[in-house]
Short mmCIF file of C-alpha atoms in Angstrom, two decimals:
data_model
loop_
_atom_site.label_atom_id
_atom_site.label_comp_id
_atom_site.label_asym_id
_atom_site.label_seq_id
_atom_site.Cartn_x
_atom_site.Cartn_y
_atom_site.Cartn_z
CA MET O 1 0.00 0.00 0.00
CA ASN O 2 2.97 2.35 0.35
CA ARG O 3 3.18 2.84 -3.41
CA ILE O 4 -0.51 3.59 -3.75
CA LYS O 5 -0.30 6.11 -0.92
CA ALA O 6 2.52 7.89 -2.73
CA PHE O 7 0.58 7.92 -5.99
CA LEU O 8 -2.60 9.20 -4.44
CA SER O 9 -0.75 12.00 -2.66
CA VAL O 10 0.79 13.10 -5.95
CA VAL O 11 -2.56 13.36 -7.72
CA LEU O 12 -4.29 14.97 -4.72
CA LEU O 13 -6.76 12.26 -3.84
CA THR O 14 -10.15 13.77 -3.02
CA THR O 15 -12.12 10.62 -2.42
CA SER O 16 -10.87 7.66 -0.49
CA LEU O 17 -10.92 3.96 0.18
CA LEU O 18 -14.47 2.60 0.38
CA LEU O 19 -14.46 0.02 3.19
CA SER O 20 -12.12 -2.80 2.44
CA GLY O 21 -10.60 -2.58 -1.05
CA CYS O 22 -10.38 -0.42 -4.18
CA SER O 23 -12.12 1.31 -7.28
CA PHE O 24 -12.19 4.60 -9.14
CA THR O 25 -14.30 7.74 -8.94
CA GLU O 26 -12.38 10.70 -10.35
CA PHE O 27 -9.79 11.55 -12.99
CA PHE O 28 -6.50 13.36 -13.36
CA ASP O 29 -4.74 15.45 -16.01
CA HIS O 30 -2.72 13.41 -18.49
CA SER O 31 0.46 15.27 -17.56
CA ILE O 32 0.66 12.99 -14.52
CA LEU O 33 1.37 10.19 -16.99
CA ASP O 34 3.34 11.98 -19.69
CA GLU O 35 5.31 15.04 -18.66
CA PRO O 36 6.07 17.22 -21.75
CA ASP O 37 9.65 18.25 -22.47
CA ASP O 38 8.61 21.86 -23.09
CA GLU O 39 6.76 24.13 -20.73
CA THR O 40 4.41 25.22 -23.53
CA VAL O 41 2.01 22.59 -24.83
CA PRO O 42 0.19 23.40 -28.09
CA GLU O 43 -3.58 23.37 -27.85
CA SER O 44 -5.06 20.23 -29.36
CA THR O 45 -7.56 20.56 -32.18
CA GLU O 46 -8.70 16.96 -31.81
CA GLU O 47 -11.78 15.93 -29.88
CA PRO O 48 -10.76 14.65 -26.42
CA ARG O 49 -10.60 10.90 -26.24
CA ARG O 50 -13.13 9.34 -23.91
CA LEU O 51 -12.13 7.22 -20.98
CA THR O 52 -13.24 3.58 -21.13
CA VAL O 53 -13.73 1.28 -18.16
CA ALA O 54 -14.88 -2.33 -18.00
CA GLY O 55 -18.27 -3.75 -17.12
CA TYR O 56 -19.21 -7.39 -16.70
CA VAL O 57 -21.80 -8.49 -19.24
CA GLY O 58 -23.05 -11.43 -17.15
CA GLU O 59 -25.27 -9.38 -14.81
CA GLN O 60 -27.25 -6.17 -14.63
CA ILE O 61 -25.41 -3.28 -13.00
CA SER O 62 -27.16 -2.58 -9.70
CA PRO O 63 -26.13 -0.72 -6.52
CA PHE O 64 -27.27 -3.61 -4.32
CA ASN O 65 -27.22 -6.75 -6.45
CA SER O 66 -24.15 -6.59 -8.70
CA GLU O 67 -21.66 -9.18 -7.49
CA SER O 68 -18.84 -8.76 -9.99
CA ARG O 69 -15.98 -6.50 -9.05
CA LEU O 70 -16.15 -4.63 -12.39
CA ASN O 71 -19.79 -3.66 -11.96
CA ARG O 72 -19.32 -2.80 -8.29
CA ASP O 73 -16.66 -0.31 -9.40
CA ILE O 74 -19.09 1.32 -11.83
CA VAL O 75 -21.67 1.48 -9.05
CA SER O 76 -19.14 3.37 -6.91
CA LEU O 77 -19.01 6.07 -9.59
CA CYS O 78 -22.76 6.62 -9.57
CA TYR O 79 -23.88 6.07 -5.97
CA ASP O 80 -22.47 7.76 -2.89
CA ALA O 81 -22.80 6.39 0.66
CA LEU O 82 -23.26 8.07 4.02
CA ILE O 83 -19.54 7.60 4.68
CA ASP O 84 -16.43 6.45 2.88
CA THR O 85 -13.32 5.05 4.48
CA ASP O 86 -9.87 6.43 3.83
CA ILE O 87 -6.78 4.43 2.93
CA ASN O 88 -6.35 3.50 6.60
CA PHE O 89 -9.97 2.30 6.90
CA ASN O 90 -11.12 5.31 8.93
CA ALA O 91 -14.70 6.49 8.37
CA VAL O 92 -15.01 9.94 6.74
CA PRO O 93 -18.28 11.78 5.94
CA ARG O 94 -19.63 11.59 2.39
CA ILE O 95 -23.39 12.23 2.12
CA CYS O 96 -23.51 13.02 5.80
CA GLU O 97 -22.01 16.27 7.05
CA SER O 98 -21.02 14.69 10.36
CA PHE O 99 -21.68 11.66 12.52
CA GLU O 100 -21.18 10.58 16.10
CA THR O 101 -21.13 7.18 17.76
CA ASP O 102 -22.14 6.18 21.28
CA GLY O 103 -21.97 2.53 22.23
CA LYS O 104 -24.13 0.62 19.78
CA LYS O 105 -25.58 3.72 18.08
CA ALA O 106 -24.36 5.91 15.23
CA VAL O 107 -26.14 9.16 14.35
CA PHE O 108 -25.66 10.75 10.92
CA HIS O 109 -26.44 14.38 10.14
CA LEU O 110 -26.99 14.73 6.39
CA ASP O 111 -25.07 17.34 4.43
CA PRO O 112 -27.54 20.14 3.54
CA THR O 113 -25.93 20.44 0.08
CA ALA O 114 -26.13 16.70 -0.74
CA SER O 115 -28.47 16.14 -3.69
CA PHE O 116 -29.49 13.34 -6.01
CA SER O 117 -28.76 13.55 -9.72
CA ASP O 118 -32.30 14.94 -10.30
CA GLY O 119 -31.54 17.90 -8.02
CA THR O 120 -33.68 16.83 -5.05
CA ARG O 121 -32.14 16.94 -1.58
CA ILE O 122 -31.22 13.67 0.11
CA SER O 123 -33.32 13.00 3.21
CA ALA O 124 -33.20 10.48 6.06
CA SER O 125 -36.17 8.66 4.53
CA ASP O 126 -34.00 7.97 1.46
CA CYS O 127 -31.42 6.42 3.79
CA VAL O 128 -34.07 4.21 5.40
CA PHE O 129 -35.27 3.09 1.97
CA SER O 130 -31.72 2.35 0.80
CA PHE O 131 -30.82 0.36 3.92
CA SER O 132 -34.00 -1.68 3.51
CA LYS O 133 -32.94 -2.55 -0.05
CA ALA O 134 -29.42 -3.37 1.15
CA GLU O 135 -30.85 -5.67 3.83
CA GLU O 136 -32.72 -7.84 1.32
CA GLU O 137 -31.44 -11.39 1.07
CA ASN O 138 -30.21 -11.04 -2.53
CA SER O 139 -28.22 -7.90 -1.74
CA VAL O 140 -24.41 -8.00 -1.61
CA PHE O 141 -24.69 -6.02 1.63
CA HIS O 142 -27.09 -8.46 3.31
CA SER O 143 -24.38 -10.00 5.53
CA ARG O 144 -23.70 -6.66 7.18
CA PHE O 145 -27.10 -6.76 8.78
CA SER O 146 -25.97 -9.50 11.13
CA HIS O 147 -24.24 -6.52 12.80
CA ILE O 148 -26.84 -3.83 12.00
CA ARG O 149 -29.85 -4.32 14.30
CA SER O 150 -32.04 -1.41 13.20
CA TYR O 151 -32.08 1.97 11.43
CA GLU O 152 -34.50 4.89 11.43
CA ALA O 153 -35.06 8.48 10.37
CA THR O 154 -34.81 10.44 13.63
CA ASP O 155 -35.97 13.54 11.75
CA SER O 156 -35.96 14.65 8.11
CA TYR O 157 -32.19 14.93 7.88
CA THR O 158 -30.95 12.80 10.79
CA PHE O 159 -30.46 9.06 10.35
CA THR O 160 -29.72 6.67 13.23
CA VAL O 161 -28.25 3.16 13.02
CA THR O 162 -28.21 0.71 15.94
CA PHE O 163 -25.70 -2.14 15.87
CA SER O 164 -25.89 -5.53 17.57
CA THR O 165 -22.51 -5.06 19.28
CA ASP O 166 -20.51 -2.16 20.66
CA ASN O 167 -17.66 -2.71 18.18
CA ILE O 168 -16.26 0.81 17.76
CA TYR O 169 -15.45 0.03 14.13
CA ASN O 170 -19.06 -0.85 13.20
CA ILE O 171 -19.38 2.60 11.62
CA ASN O 172 -17.57 1.21 8.54
CA LEU O 173 -20.56 -1.06 7.86
CA THR O 174 -22.69 1.96 6.93
CA ALA O 175 -20.87 2.63 3.66
CA ILE O 176 -23.94 1.48 1.72
CA PRO O 177 -25.12 3.16 -1.52
CA ILE O 178 -27.94 5.66 -1.00
CA ILE O 179 -30.64 5.84 -3.68
CA LYS O 180 -33.73 8.02 -3.98
CA ALA O 181 -36.67 6.38 -2.25
CA GLY O 182 -38.97 4.70 -4.73
CA SER O 183 -36.84 5.46 -7.78
CA ASP O 184 -36.11 1.78 -8.40
CA LEU O 185 -39.85 1.18 -8.82
CA TYR O 186 -39.88 3.16 -12.05
CA SER O 187 -36.51 2.25 -13.55
CA ASN O 188 -33.97 -0.53 -13.51
CA ILE O 189 -31.43 2.19 -12.70
CA PRO O 190 -32.35 3.99 -9.46
CA ILE O 191 -31.38 7.63 -8.88
CA GLY O 192 -28.14 8.19 -6.97
CA SER O 193 -25.89 11.08 -5.97
CA GLY O 194 -22.51 9.93 -7.29
CA THR O 195 -20.10 11.80 -9.54
CA TYR O 196 -21.64 10.20 -12.64
CA VAL O 197 -25.06 9.18 -13.95
CA PHE O 198 -25.99 6.07 -15.96
CA ASN O 199 -27.01 6.52 -19.60
CA SER O 200 -27.46 4.14 -22.50
CA ASP O 201 -27.92 4.21 -26.24
CA GLU O 202 -27.62 1.75 -29.11
CA GLY O 203 -23.90 1.51 -28.36
CA GLY O 204 -24.46 0.36 -24.78
CA ILE O 205 -23.96 1.87 -21.33
CA TYR O 206 -22.02 5.05 -20.69
CA LEU O 207 -21.69 7.50 -17.82
CA THR O 208 -22.01 11.28 -17.89
CA LYS O 209 -21.22 13.88 -15.24
CA ASN O 210 -23.78 14.47 -12.51
CA LYS O 211 -24.22 18.25 -12.60
CA TYR O 212 -25.43 18.24 -8.98
CA ALA O 213 -22.37 16.41 -7.62
CA LYS O 214 -20.33 18.44 -5.14
CA GLN O 215 -17.04 17.45 -6.79
CA GLN O 216 -16.96 17.75 -10.55
CA PRO O 217 -14.51 15.53 -12.48
CA LEU O 218 -12.61 16.66 -15.57
CA THR O 219 -13.91 13.87 -17.76
CA GLU O 220 -17.34 14.55 -19.25
CA ARG O 221 -18.14 11.00 -20.27
CA ILE O 222 -16.99 7.46 -19.48
CA GLU O 223 -17.60 4.60 -21.90
CA VAL O 224 -18.28 1.12 -20.51
CA LEU O 225 -16.81 -1.77 -22.50
CA SER O 226 -18.51 -5.05 -21.65
CA VAL O 227 -16.31 -8.09 -21.02
CA ASP O 228 -17.31 -11.66 -20.29
CA ASN O 229 -14.30 -13.11 -18.45
CA SER O 230 -10.94 -12.31 -16.92
CA GLU O 231 -9.01 -13.20 -20.07
CA GLU O 232 -11.05 -10.74 -22.12
CA LEU O 233 -10.53 -8.07 -19.47
CA LEU O 234 -6.77 -8.64 -19.42
CA TYR O 235 -6.52 -8.42 -23.21
CA ASN O 236 -8.42 -5.13 -23.35
CA ILE O 237 -6.35 -3.57 -20.55
CA ASN O 238 -3.08 -4.65 -22.13
CA TYR O 239 -4.00 -3.25 -25.54
CA GLY O 240 -5.50 0.01 -24.28
CA ASN O 241 -9.17 -0.64 -25.14
CA ILE O 242 -9.87 -0.31 -21.40
CA HIS O 243 -7.96 2.53 -19.81
CA ALA O 244 -8.36 1.67 -16.14
CA SER O 245 -9.71 -1.26 -14.16
CA TYR O 246 -9.36 -3.18 -10.94
CA ALA O 247 -6.79 -5.95 -11.25
CA ASP O 248 -6.85 -9.04 -9.04
CA LEU O 249 -3.24 -9.81 -8.06
CA SER O 250 -4.03 -12.91 -6.01
CA GLU O 251 -2.49 -15.00 -8.80
CA GLY O 252 0.52 -12.68 -9.26
CA ASN O 253 1.08 -9.75 -11.62
CA SER O 254 3.10 -11.18 -14.50
CA SER O 255 0.24 -11.10 -17.05
CA PHE O 256 0.31 -7.34 -17.66
CA ARG O 257 2.25 -5.63 -20.44
CA GLY O 258 4.82 -2.93 -19.83
CA THR O 259 2.40 -0.16 -20.79
CA VAL O 260 0.17 -1.04 -17.83
CA GLU O 261 0.99 0.51 -14.47
CA LEU O 262 -0.27 -1.37 -11.44
CA ILE O 263 -0.99 0.86 -8.45
CA ASP O 264 -1.19 -1.84 -5.84
CA PHE O 265 -2.98 -2.03 -2.51
CA THR O 266 -3.87 -4.61 0.09
CA THR O 267 -7.38 -6.05 -0.04
CA ASN O 268 -9.24 -7.24 3.04
CA ASN O 269 -9.11 -10.87 1.85
CA LEU O 270 -7.28 -12.89 4.48
CA ILE O 271 -5.64 -16.20 3.55
CA PHE O 272 -5.07 -18.39 6.59
CA ALA O 273 -4.35 -21.91 7.80
CA VAL O 274 -6.41 -23.87 10.32
CA VAL O 275 -4.85 -26.63 12.44
CA ASN O 276 -6.99 -29.59 13.43
CA LYS O 277 -6.74 -29.44 17.23
CA ASN O 278 -8.83 -32.59 17.52
CA LYS O 279 -5.74 -34.57 16.47
CA ASP O 280 -3.87 -35.86 19.51
CA HIS O 281 -0.54 -34.53 18.27
CA PHE O 282 -1.97 -31.00 17.91
CA LYS O 283 -3.98 -30.72 21.14
CA ASP O 284 -1.11 -29.04 22.97
CA PRO O 285 -1.27 -25.28 22.15
CA ASN O 286 2.52 -25.29 21.73
CA ALA O 287 2.16 -27.49 18.64
CA VAL O 288 0.07 -24.85 16.88
CA LYS O 289 2.47 -22.13 17.99
CA GLY O 290 5.28 -24.17 16.46
CA ILE O 291 3.48 -24.23 13.11
CA THR O 292 2.93 -20.45 12.99
CA TYR O 293 6.64 -19.83 13.70
CA ALA O 294 7.65 -22.49 11.16
CA ILE O 295 5.93 -20.80 8.21
CA ASN O 296 8.23 -18.53 6.22
CA ARG O 297 5.61 -16.05 5.06
CA GLU O 298 8.00 -13.56 3.49
CA ASP O 299 9.50 -16.27 1.29
CA MET O 300 5.97 -17.39 0.39
CA VAL O 301 4.88 -13.89 -0.67
CA SER O 302 8.12 -13.16 -2.54
CA ASN O 303 8.43 -16.42 -4.49
CA ILE O 304 4.82 -17.50 -4.98
CA LEU O 305 2.79 -14.28 -4.92
CA SER O 306 5.29 -12.05 -6.76
CA SER O 307 5.31 -9.70 -3.73
CA SER O 308 1.76 -8.62 -4.63
CA SER O 309 0.34 -9.60 -1.22
CA ARG O 310 1.19 -8.72 2.39
CA SER O 311 2.41 -11.40 4.76
CA VAL O 312 0.97 -11.28 8.30
CA TRP O 313 1.12 -13.34 11.48
CA TYR O 314 -1.77 -11.33 12.99
CA PRO O 315 -5.39 -11.36 11.73
CA PHE O 316 -5.71 -7.69 10.70
CA ASN O 317 -5.05 -5.76 7.53
CA PRO O 318 -1.59 -4.17 7.83
CA ASP O 319 -2.93 -0.95 6.27
CA TRP O 320 -5.56 -0.52 8.98
CA GLU O 321 -4.60 2.49 11.11
CA VAL O 322 -5.06 0.49 14.32
CA THR O 323 -2.56 -2.10 13.08
CA ALA O 324 -0.05 0.53 12.00
CA LYS O 325 -0.21 2.28 15.37
CA ALA O 326 0.47 -1.00 17.18
CA ASP O 327 3.95 -1.03 15.58
CA LEU O 328 4.05 -4.82 15.29
CA ASN O 329 6.96 -6.98 14.17
CA GLU O 330 6.55 -7.75 10.49
CA ASN O 331 7.99 -11.24 10.57
CA ILE O 332 8.06 -13.87 13.33
CA TYR O 333 9.50 -16.74 11.26
CA SER O 334 12.03 -18.73 13.28
CA SER O 335 12.79 -22.40 12.75
CA THR O 336 14.58 -22.43 16.13
CA THR O 337 11.52 -21.09 17.98
CA ALA O 338 9.29 -23.49 16.05
CA HIS O 339 11.49 -26.45 17.03
CA ASP O 340 11.37 -25.42 20.70
CA TYR O 341 7.56 -25.23 20.68
CA PHE O 342 7.26 -28.58 18.89
CA THR O 343 9.55 -30.18 21.45
CA GLN O 344 7.49 -28.75 24.32
CA ALA O 345 4.38 -30.26 22.69
CA GLY O 346 5.98 -33.72 22.53
CA LEU O 347 6.69 -33.54 18.81
CA VAL O 348 10.34 -34.46 19.16
CA LEU O 349 13.09 -35.28 16.71
CA SER O 350 14.32 -38.84 16.38
CA GLY O 351 17.37 -38.42 14.23
CA THR O 352 16.09 -36.25 11.38
CA GLU O 353 12.49 -37.42 11.74
CA ARG O 354 9.89 -35.76 13.99
CA VAL O 355 7.79 -38.27 15.94
CA TRP O 356 4.79 -38.32 18.27
CA GLU O 357 4.81 -40.88 21.10
CA ASN O 358 7.77 -42.57 19.40
CA GLN O 359 5.82 -43.03 16.16
CA PRO O 360 6.60 -41.35 12.83
CA LEU O 361 4.13 -38.59 12.06
CA GLU O 362 2.69 -37.70 8.64
CA ILE O 363 1.05 -34.29 8.29
CA THR O 364 -1.65 -33.72 5.66
CA VAL O 365 -2.15 -30.18 4.36
CA LEU O 366 -5.55 -29.85 2.68
CA VAL O 367 -6.30 -27.26 -0.01
CA ASN O 368 -8.93 -26.43 -2.62
CA GLN O 369 -7.58 -27.70 -5.95
CA GLU O 370 -9.41 -24.96 -7.86
CA SER O 371 -6.95 -22.38 -6.51
CA LEU O 372 -3.51 -22.83 -8.03
CA ILE O 373 -2.00 -20.16 -5.80
CA LYS O 374 -3.35 -21.66 -2.58
CA THR O 375 -2.03 -25.03 -3.72
CA GLU O 376 1.43 -23.50 -4.07
CA VAL O 377 1.00 -21.88 -0.64
CA ALA O 378 0.16 -25.30 0.82
CA LYS O 379 3.29 -26.74 -0.79
CA SER O 380 5.35 -23.92 0.71
CA ILE O 381 4.02 -24.70 4.20
CA ALA O 382 4.69 -28.40 3.62
CA LYS O 383 8.26 -27.55 2.65
CA ASN O 384 8.72 -25.53 5.85
CA LEU O 385 7.40 -28.38 8.00
CA THR O 386 9.47 -30.97 6.14
CA SER O 387 12.60 -28.98 6.92
CA LEU O 388 11.72 -29.37 10.60
CA GLY O 389 11.45 -33.16 10.39
CA PHE O 390 7.77 -33.72 9.55
CA LYS O 391 6.74 -36.00 6.74
CA THR O 392 4.25 -33.69 5.02
CA VAL O 393 1.91 -34.26 2.08
CA VAL O 394 -0.39 -31.82 0.27
CA LYS O 395 -3.85 -33.10 -0.59
CA THR O 396 -5.93 -31.20 -3.15
CA LEU O 397 -9.69 -31.66 -3.42
CA LYS O 398 -12.62 -29.92 -5.09
CA TRP O 399 -14.29 -27.41 -2.81
CA ASP O 400 -17.32 -29.54 -1.86
CA GLU O 401 -15.11 -32.53 -1.14
CA MET O 402 -12.70 -30.37 0.86
CA GLN O 403 -15.49 -29.01 3.05
CA GLN O 404 -16.71 -32.50 3.86
CA THR O 405 -13.19 -33.73 4.55
CA VAL O 406 -12.66 -30.86 7.01
CA LEU O 407 -15.94 -31.62 8.78
CA ASP O 408 -14.94 -35.30 8.93
CA GLY O 409 -11.63 -34.27 10.53
CA ASP O 410 -9.54 -36.17 7.98
CA TYR O 411 -6.71 -33.63 7.77
CA ASP O 412 -4.07 -31.88 9.87
CA ILE O 413 -4.04 -28.39 8.34
CA PHE O 414 -6.30 -26.74 5.77
CA ILE O 415 -5.79 -23.53 3.78
CA ALA O 416 -8.67 -21.09 3.27
CA GLU O 417 -9.58 -17.50 2.43
CA MET O 418 -12.21 -15.10 3.69
CA ASN O 419 -13.09 -11.47 3.07
CA LEU O 420 -13.20 -9.78 6.48
CA PHE O 421 -16.10 -7.56 7.44
CA PRO O 422 -15.45 -3.82 7.05
CA ASN O 423 -15.60 -3.48 10.85
CA MET O 424 -12.54 -5.78 10.98
CA ASP O 425 -14.46 -8.34 13.06
CA ILE O 426 -12.50 -11.61 12.88
CA THR O 427 -15.39 -13.54 14.41
CA SER O 428 -16.62 -13.95 10.82
CA VAL O 429 -13.65 -16.35 10.58
CA THR O 430 -13.53 -17.86 14.06
CA ASN O 431 -17.26 -18.64 14.11
CA ASN O 432 -17.30 -20.24 10.67
CA SER O 433 -18.38 -23.87 10.91
CA LEU O 434 -15.19 -25.20 9.31
CA VAL O 435 -12.94 -23.26 11.68
CA LEU O 436 -15.07 -24.14 14.70
CA SER O 437 -14.88 -27.82 13.79
CA ALA O 438 -11.11 -27.65 14.27
CA ALA O 439 -11.26 -25.82 17.62
CA GLY O 440 -11.48 -28.82 19.99
CA GLN O 441 -8.93 -28.76 22.82
CA ASN O 442 -7.96 -30.85 25.81
CA ASP O 443 -10.42 -31.05 28.70
CA ARG O 444 -13.13 -29.25 26.76
CA GLU O 445 -16.39 -31.07 26.12
CA GLU O 446 -17.72 -28.53 23.63
CA VAL O 447 -15.97 -27.16 20.59
CA GLY O 448 -15.11 -23.51 21.06
CA TYR O 449 -12.67 -21.01 22.47
CA SER O 450 -11.47 -20.18 25.95
CA ASP O 451 -13.21 -17.60 28.11
CA GLU O 452 -9.98 -15.59 28.12
CA PHE O 453 -9.97 -15.38 24.33
CA ASN O 454 -13.65 -14.47 24.08
CA GLU O 455 -13.19 -11.73 26.66
CA ALA O 456 -10.15 -10.40 24.80
CA VAL O 457 -12.20 -10.21 21.59
CA ALA O 458 -15.00 -8.29 23.31
CA ASP O 459 -12.59 -5.92 25.03
CA PHE O 460 -10.65 -5.17 21.85
CA TYR O 461 -13.66 -4.34 19.70
CA SER O 462 -15.27 -2.25 22.43
CA GLY O 463 -12.08 -0.20 22.64
CA THR O 464 -11.24 -1.09 26.24
CA THR O 465 -7.96 -2.83 25.35
CA ASP O 466 -5.30 -2.26 22.70
CA MET O 467 -4.23 -4.46 19.80
CA ARG O 468 -1.05 -5.74 21.44
CA THR O 469 -3.02 -6.99 24.44
CA PHE O 470 -5.54 -8.66 22.16
CA LEU O 471 -2.81 -10.28 20.05
CA SER O 472 -1.28 -11.82 23.17
CA ALA O 473 -4.58 -13.63 23.75
CA PHE O 474 -4.89 -14.46 20.05
CA GLN O 475 -1.41 -16.05 19.97
CA GLU O 476 -2.28 -18.18 22.98
CA GLU O 477 -5.51 -19.46 21.40
CA LEU O 478 -4.56 -19.40 17.69
CA PRO O 479 -8.03 -20.31 16.37
CA PHE O 480 -6.44 -19.94 12.92
CA ILE O 481 -3.01 -19.00 11.58
CA PRO O 482 -2.97 -15.82 9.45
CA LEU O 483 -0.73 -16.07 6.37
CA TYR O 484 -1.25 -13.01 4.17
CA PHE O 485 -3.75 -10.49 2.84
CA SER O 486 -4.12 -10.81 -0.92
CA GLY O 487 -3.20 -7.96 -3.21
CA GLY O 488 -5.20 -5.94 -5.69
CA ALA O 489 -4.31 -3.07 -7.95
CA LEU O 490 -5.64 -0.29 -10.08
CA ALA O 491 -4.41 -1.13 -13.59
CA ILE O 492 -3.86 1.94 -15.78
CA ASN O 493 -2.76 1.63 -19.39
CA ARG O 494 -0.19 4.43 -19.62
CA ASN O 495 -0.20 4.32 -23.42
CA ILE O 496 -3.16 6.72 -23.54
CA SER O 497 -3.37 9.55 -26.05
CA GLY O 498 -5.82 12.44 -25.98
CA ASP O 499 -6.53 15.12 -23.43
CA PHE O 500 -7.04 13.10 -20.30
CA ALA O 501 -6.19 10.08 -18.27
CA PRO O 502 -7.58 8.94 -14.93
CA ASN O 503 -7.12 11.56 -12.17
CA CYS O 504 -8.04 10.04 -8.83
CA PHE O 505 -9.21 6.58 -8.05
CA ASP O 506 -11.29 5.56 -5.09
CA LEU O 507 -10.50 2.09 -3.81
CA TYR O 508 -13.38 -0.26 -3.21
CA SER O 509 -13.61 -3.93 -2.17
CA GLY O 510 -16.38 -4.92 -4.55
CA ALA O 511 -18.98 -7.56 -3.79
CA GLU O 512 -18.72 -9.05 -0.34
CA THR O 513 -18.32 -12.77 0.11
CA TRP O 514 -18.33 -14.23 3.58
CA THR O 515 -17.71 -17.85 2.57
CA ILE O 516 -14.45 -19.61 3.24
CA LYS O 517 -12.94 -20.75 -0.04
#
């Protein structure tokens, strides 16, 4: 994220990171890309070239129902939310002029100048209507309402949200598109208040400037080029038919041509390992500690992920301001420390072979075969464990088969991924059925976590304890082993002629998926 911070500061970012990832909302002068040799630039007589972005043809573009990342990015251009989050995941006012939080409540005071694209002022009743649409089961925001208990218009321009917990970061959950109440009843494209407005003609969808938007971009019109798959998207970015687009770097970044600049950032997708504590040889907490110290995450990120992801031993995004302020060690890898923990857990070396109760031990690392990168990650972990005397095998299965195998307990370690909630609540991981199934420990009749850990979670999210204190409890329990947060990027084809190129790009996570994969 350091490079993207530097870029955004150069181009004077005016809108910021929406929740937990990245997309674009504004545009910059082409001189950012191509500095002229002379101070005087002759005035162009050609018509300015229009900017083109990508849309996914497989679904209708909708503020609440579009699941593809490409269409979610287009939505972010046309629909503002009550708040955005900046590059450190701090809530900043957008449609609201100000907000305050108190325990489980957040109160939003709407900006008196905030208007929809038809010129009408945004009211609290529009917020109620929008949240009700977002709460519907087919909405990509539906999962957030496990944390949002209720919402109401306190008066015409005051909107109140009540959460189910006193997590002080719940405010980030309210970055939900606001549409004009009832407008979706008359059109497939509801009225929003974003920088741009949807239009269409025989050539397809395009966006034009919203004349009522508070911040006016330089680009009058944005064309939307429909693509059907990732290969088609990559081709059009590489050859300049699409000028800017989100790029998924979870599989590395080697597929882009030299004319494409990747402004990278860290997504909120956490890749992690889960140890089966129901196995006798892993019931001692020191055994799991040994595994987390044995994994060389930096080597994994450098050699498998092309340095496009961020290695972590803690469960939080390293770009989150709370994480940065904790000033944590970046790397805890130590084969010596790992060996000491294994020995304390009874996993001792016999010659060059690690044994349990004097018997050779074979460790099975389970991974979804549909993810080539995660398979390589599993192999990397197996290599680390092999170097410490374990006989380790990697087993790849289709997703459905993998889930059942985990529930059956026929594994030692499995590799998974989950998009964390915008309020950074890791209980979306710890309370997942697959993770819970691995949480059995000695002298515990029910699967679950210790009272000390549960209390540490509650104290951290309520703001009564700091991250370092929480991480001490996390390292003792280790319900899962964080590996890295996957990378994304804004891909800009720098071989752009004409009078413009993208100016500022808001970063947005896209559709939310709460399923382990």
